[in-house]
XYZ file of C-alpha atoms in Angstrom:
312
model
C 93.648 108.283 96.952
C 96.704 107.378 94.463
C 95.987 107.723 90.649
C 98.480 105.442 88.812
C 97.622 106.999 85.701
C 100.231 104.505 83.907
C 98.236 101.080 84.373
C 99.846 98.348 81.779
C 100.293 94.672 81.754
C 103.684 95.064 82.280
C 103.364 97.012 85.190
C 100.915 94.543 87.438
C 102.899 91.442 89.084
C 101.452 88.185 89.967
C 102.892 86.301 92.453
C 102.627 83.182 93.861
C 102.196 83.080 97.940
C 105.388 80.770 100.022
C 104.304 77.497 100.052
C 107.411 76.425 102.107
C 105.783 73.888 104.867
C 101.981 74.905 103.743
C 99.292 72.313 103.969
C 97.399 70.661 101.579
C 94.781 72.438 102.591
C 96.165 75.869 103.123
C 97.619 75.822 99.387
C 94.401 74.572 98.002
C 93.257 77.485 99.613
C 95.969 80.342 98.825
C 95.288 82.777 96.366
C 97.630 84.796 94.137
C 99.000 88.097 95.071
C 98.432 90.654 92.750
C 100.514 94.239 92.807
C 100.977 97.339 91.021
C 104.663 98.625 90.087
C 106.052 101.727 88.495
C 104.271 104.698 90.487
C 106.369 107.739 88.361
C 103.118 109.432 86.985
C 101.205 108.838 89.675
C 99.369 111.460 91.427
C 98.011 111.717 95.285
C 94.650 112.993 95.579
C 93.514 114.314 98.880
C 90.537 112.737 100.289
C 87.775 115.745 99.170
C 90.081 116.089 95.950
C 88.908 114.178 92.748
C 91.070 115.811 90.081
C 93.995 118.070 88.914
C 95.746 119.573 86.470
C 97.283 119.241 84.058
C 96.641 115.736 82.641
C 100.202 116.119 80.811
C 104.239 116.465 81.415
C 104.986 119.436 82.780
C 106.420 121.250 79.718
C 106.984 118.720 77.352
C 103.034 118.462 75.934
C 103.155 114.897 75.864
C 100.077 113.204 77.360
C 100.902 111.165 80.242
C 100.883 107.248 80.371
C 102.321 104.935 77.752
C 101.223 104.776 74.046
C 98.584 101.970 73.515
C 97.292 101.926 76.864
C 95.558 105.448 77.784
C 92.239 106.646 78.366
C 90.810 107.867 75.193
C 90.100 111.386 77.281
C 93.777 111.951 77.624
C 94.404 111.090 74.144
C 91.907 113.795 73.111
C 94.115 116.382 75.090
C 91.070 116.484 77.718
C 92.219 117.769 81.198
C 89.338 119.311 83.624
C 87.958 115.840 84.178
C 87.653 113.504 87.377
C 91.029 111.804 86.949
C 90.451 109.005 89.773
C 88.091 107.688 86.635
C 91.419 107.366 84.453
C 92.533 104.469 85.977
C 88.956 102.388 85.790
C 90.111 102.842 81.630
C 93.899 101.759 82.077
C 92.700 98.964 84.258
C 90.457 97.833 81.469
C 92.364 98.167 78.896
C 95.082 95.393 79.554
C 92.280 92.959 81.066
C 90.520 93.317 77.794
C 93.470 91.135 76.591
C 92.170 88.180 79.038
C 92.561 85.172 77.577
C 95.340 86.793 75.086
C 98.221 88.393 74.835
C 98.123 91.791 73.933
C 95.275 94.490 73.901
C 91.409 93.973 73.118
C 92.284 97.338 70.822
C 94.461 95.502 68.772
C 97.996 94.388 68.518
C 98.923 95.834 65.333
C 96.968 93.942 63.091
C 97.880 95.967 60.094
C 101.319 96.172 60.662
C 102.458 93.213 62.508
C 106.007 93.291 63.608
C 106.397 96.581 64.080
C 106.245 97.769 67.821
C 106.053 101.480 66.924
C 103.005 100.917 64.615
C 101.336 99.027 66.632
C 101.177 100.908 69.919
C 99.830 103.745 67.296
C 97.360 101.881 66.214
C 96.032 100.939 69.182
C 95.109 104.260 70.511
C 93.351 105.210 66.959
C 91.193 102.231 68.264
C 90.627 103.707 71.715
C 90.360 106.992 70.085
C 87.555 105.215 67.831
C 86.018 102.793 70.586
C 87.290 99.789 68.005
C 87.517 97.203 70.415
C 86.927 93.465 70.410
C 86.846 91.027 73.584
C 85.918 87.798 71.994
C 89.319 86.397 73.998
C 86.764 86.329 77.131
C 84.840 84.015 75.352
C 86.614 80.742 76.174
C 86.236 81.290 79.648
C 82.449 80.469 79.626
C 80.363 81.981 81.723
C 82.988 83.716 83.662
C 83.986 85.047 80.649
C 80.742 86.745 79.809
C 80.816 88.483 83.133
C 84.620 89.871 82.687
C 83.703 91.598 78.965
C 80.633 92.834 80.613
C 82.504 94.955 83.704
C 85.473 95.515 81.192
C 82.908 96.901 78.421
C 81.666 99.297 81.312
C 85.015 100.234 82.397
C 86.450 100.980 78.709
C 82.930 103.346 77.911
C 84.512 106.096 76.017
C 82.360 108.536 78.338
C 84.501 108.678 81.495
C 81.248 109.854 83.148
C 79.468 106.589 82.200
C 82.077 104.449 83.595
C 81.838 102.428 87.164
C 83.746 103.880 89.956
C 86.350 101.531 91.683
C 83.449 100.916 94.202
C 81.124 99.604 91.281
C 83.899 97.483 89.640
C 84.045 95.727 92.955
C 80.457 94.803 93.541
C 80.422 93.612 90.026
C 79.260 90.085 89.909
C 82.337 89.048 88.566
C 83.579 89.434 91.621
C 80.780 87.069 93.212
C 81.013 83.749 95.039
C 79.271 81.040 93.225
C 77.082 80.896 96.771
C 76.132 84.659 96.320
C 75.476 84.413 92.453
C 73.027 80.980 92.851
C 71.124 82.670 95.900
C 70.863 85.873 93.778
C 69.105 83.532 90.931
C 67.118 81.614 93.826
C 66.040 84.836 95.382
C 65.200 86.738 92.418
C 63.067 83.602 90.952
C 61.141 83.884 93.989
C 59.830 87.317 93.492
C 59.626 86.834 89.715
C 57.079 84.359 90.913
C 54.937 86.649 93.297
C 54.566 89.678 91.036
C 51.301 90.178 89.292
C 50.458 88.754 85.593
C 47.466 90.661 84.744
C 48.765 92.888 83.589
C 52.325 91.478 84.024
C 54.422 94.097 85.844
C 57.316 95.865 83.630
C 60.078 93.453 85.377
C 58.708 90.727 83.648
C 57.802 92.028 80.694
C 61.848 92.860 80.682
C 62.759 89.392 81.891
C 61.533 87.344 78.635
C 62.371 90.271 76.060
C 64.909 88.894 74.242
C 64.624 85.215 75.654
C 65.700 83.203 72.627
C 69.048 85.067 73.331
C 69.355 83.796 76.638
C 68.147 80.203 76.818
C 67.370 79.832 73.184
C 64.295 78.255 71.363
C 63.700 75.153 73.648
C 65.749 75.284 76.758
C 64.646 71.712 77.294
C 67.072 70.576 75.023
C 70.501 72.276 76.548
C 69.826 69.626 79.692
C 71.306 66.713 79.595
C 68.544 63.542 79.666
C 68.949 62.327 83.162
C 68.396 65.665 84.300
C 65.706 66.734 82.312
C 63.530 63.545 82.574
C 63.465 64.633 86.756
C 62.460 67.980 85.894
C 59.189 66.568 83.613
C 58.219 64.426 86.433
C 56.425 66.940 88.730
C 56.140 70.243 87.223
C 55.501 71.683 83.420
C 57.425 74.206 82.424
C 57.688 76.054 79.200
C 60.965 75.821 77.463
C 61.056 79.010 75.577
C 60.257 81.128 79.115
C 63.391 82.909 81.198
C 60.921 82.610 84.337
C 60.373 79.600 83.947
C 64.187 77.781 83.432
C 64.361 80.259 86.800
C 62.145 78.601 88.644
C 63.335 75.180 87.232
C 66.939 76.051 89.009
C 65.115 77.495 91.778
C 62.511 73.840 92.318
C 66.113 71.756 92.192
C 67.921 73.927 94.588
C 65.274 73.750 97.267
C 64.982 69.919 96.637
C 68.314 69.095 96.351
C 68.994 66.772 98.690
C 65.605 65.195 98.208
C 67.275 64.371 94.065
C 68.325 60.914 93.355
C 72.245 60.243 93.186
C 72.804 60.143 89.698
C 71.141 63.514 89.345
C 72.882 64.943 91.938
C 75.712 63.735 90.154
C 74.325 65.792 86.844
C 73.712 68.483 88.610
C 77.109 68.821 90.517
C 77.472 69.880 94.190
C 76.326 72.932 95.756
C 76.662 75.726 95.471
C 79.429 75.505 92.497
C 78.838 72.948 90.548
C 74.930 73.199 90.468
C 75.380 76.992 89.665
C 78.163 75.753 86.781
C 75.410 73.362 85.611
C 73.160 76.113 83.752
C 75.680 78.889 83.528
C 77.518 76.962 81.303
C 74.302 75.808 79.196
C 73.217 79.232 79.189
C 76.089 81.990 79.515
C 74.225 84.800 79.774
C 71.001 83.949 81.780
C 72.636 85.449 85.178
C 73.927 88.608 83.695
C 70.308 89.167 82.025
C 68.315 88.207 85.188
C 70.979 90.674 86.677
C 70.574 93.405 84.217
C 66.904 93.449 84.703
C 66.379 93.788 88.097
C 69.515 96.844 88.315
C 68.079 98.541 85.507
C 64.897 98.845 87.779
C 65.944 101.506 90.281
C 62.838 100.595 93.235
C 63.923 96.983 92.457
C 67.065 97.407 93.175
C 66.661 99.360 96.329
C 64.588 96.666 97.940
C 65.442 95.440 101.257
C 65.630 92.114 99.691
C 68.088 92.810 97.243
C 69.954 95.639 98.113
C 72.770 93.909 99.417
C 73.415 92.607 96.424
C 73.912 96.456 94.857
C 75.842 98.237 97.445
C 79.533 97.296 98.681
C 78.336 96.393 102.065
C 77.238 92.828 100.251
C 79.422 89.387 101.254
C-alpha cells in the first residue's frame, strides 16, 4: 500500500484515451484515464503495516502535504494515527470543488487575490470543519450522491471516515442497472414486512418524507405519466413506500406501458431510473440510508451484495 499523502487537483491528470482509428462505438464507449502524479511524500506501507511515523519533514517541523489541502489531523500536529486514512481526506478535499474551481473550504473568500491568504484560510476551515458543497448541486441527483461520499470522506474524525474499500462500494459508484434494482428490490421487501405494529425499517423509511418526495408526490410527475399510474392502483402521495412501489409497479410492467409513456418514462434501466431521481434527488440515498443503517438488514442474503465489494 502507497500513501500519497500530497493529494491536490493539480496533482491528478485526466486524460483522454487514443482515438486514432477507434469506432464509433468503441469511443462512445471509452472512458477517461485518470492518474496520480508527484509521489515525493509518499510513503510505502507494508501489507500488515497501517501507519508510521512521523507525519512531518524530517527535521524541518513542517507538516507534510501542501497548505490548503491536508487532513485536518495533520494540521493539528497529530501523528500516531492510521495514515492510509489520510488520503480518503486529501482525496476529498479537491472533489469537494466538483462542479467549481477551487476548494469546498473556500478559496479565499476574505481575501481574494491573494494566494498566500487564501491557502491559509482554507485550512482554518478544515481545521474548523467550515465546509460548503453546494457546487454538487447542479449535477442533480448525481450530485447528491458525490457530497454524500465526499461529506463521509472529509469527517473531521479520521476514525469515522470510509476506507478506500467503502468509497468504492459507494453508490456513487453504481450503474444505473444496480441502483434501479436496488430500489426494485428493496420496495419488494418494504412491501412484505409487517404493519401491525410496523417494523422499525419502516417506521425509518417515511420519517422525514416531506424531505424526500415532498407534500404530494403526485404532483412532481408529469400528466401523461401520472394519469397511468391512477388507472389501476391508489397510492398515497405523501408515502416514501408508496412512490417505491409506484417505480417498482412500472418497472415490472414496462413493456406492457403504452408508447408515449414509455417515452415519459425513458428507457431502461437509465432513463426510467433518471425519471424520479431527478424529481426526487434524494429518495435513493434515503431508501439507501435506511436499510445500511439497519445492520441485520444489511447483512441479508438479499442485499448483501449490495454492501460488500464483491457487488457488480
Amino acid at each position: 500500500m502507497i500513501v500519497d499523502r500530497n493529494i491536490k487537483p493539480q496533482n491528478i491528470l485526466i486524460s483522454k484515451p487514443n482515438n486514432s482509428g477507434a469506432s464509433a462505438r468503441s469511443l462512445a464507449t471509452s472512458q477517461y484515464r485518470m492518474l496520480i502524479s508527484d509521489f515525493g511524500l509518499c510513503r510505502k506501507l507494508e501489507s500488515d503495516q497501517t501507519s508510521f511515523l512521523p507525519t512531518v519533514h524530517s527535521g524541518g517541523g513542517m507538516a507534510a502535504g501542501t497548505v490548503g489541502w491536508r487532513a485536518p489531523e495533520i494540521l493539528r500536529g497529530e501523528v500516531k494515527l492510521d495514515e492510509a486514512i489520510l488520503d480518503i481526506s486529501s482525496g476529498g478535499t479537491p472533489n469537494s470543488g466538483v462542479g467549481g474551481d477551487g476548494s469546498g473550504y473556500g478559496n479565499g473568500i476574505l481575501r481574494p487575490g491573494n494566494i498566500r491568504m487564501e491557502r491559509f484560510e482554507r485550512e482554518v476551515n478544515i481545521l474548523q470543519n467550515v465546509k460548503n458543497l453546494d457546487r454538487s448541486e447542479p449535477l442533480g441527483e448525481e450530485g447528491t450522491e458525490a457530497g454524500d461520499l465526499i461529506t463521509m470522506m472529509l469527517d473531521p474524525d479520521p476514525k469515522e471516515r470510509p476506507d478506500t474499500t467503502a468509497c468504492l462500494i459507494h453508490p456513487f459508484f453504481w450503474t444505473p442497472a444496480r441502483r434501479l434494482g436496488f430500489l426494485q428490490e428493496r420496495s419488494d421487501r418494504f412491501q412484505i414486512m409487517c404493519r401491525a405494529p410496523r417494523e422499525p425499517q419502516l417506521v425509518a423509511l417515511e420519517t422525514g418524507a416531506p424531505d424526500v418526495v415532498g407534500p404530494d408526490w403526485h404532483k412532481r410527475l408529469d400528466k401523461v405519466f401520472d394519469d397511468n399510474l391512477g388507472k389501476f392502483v391508489k397510492y398515497d402521495s405523501r408515502s416514501v413506500q408508496d412512490l417505491l412501489r409506484a417505480l417498482r409497479n412500472k418497472k415490472h410492467h414496462y413493456q406492457d406501458l403504452p408508447d408515449n409513456v414509455k417515452r415519459s418514462l425513458g428507457v431502461l434501466p437509465e432513463g426510467f431510473l433518471s425519471y424520479f431521481t431527478k424529481r426526487f434527488l434524494r429518495l435513493f440515498l434515503h431508501v439507501y440510508g435506511v436499510v445500511s443503517a439497519d445492520p441485520l438488514r444489511r447483512n441479508d442474503a438479499m442485499f448483501r451484495s449490495y454492501f460488500d465489494s464483491g457487488g457488480d
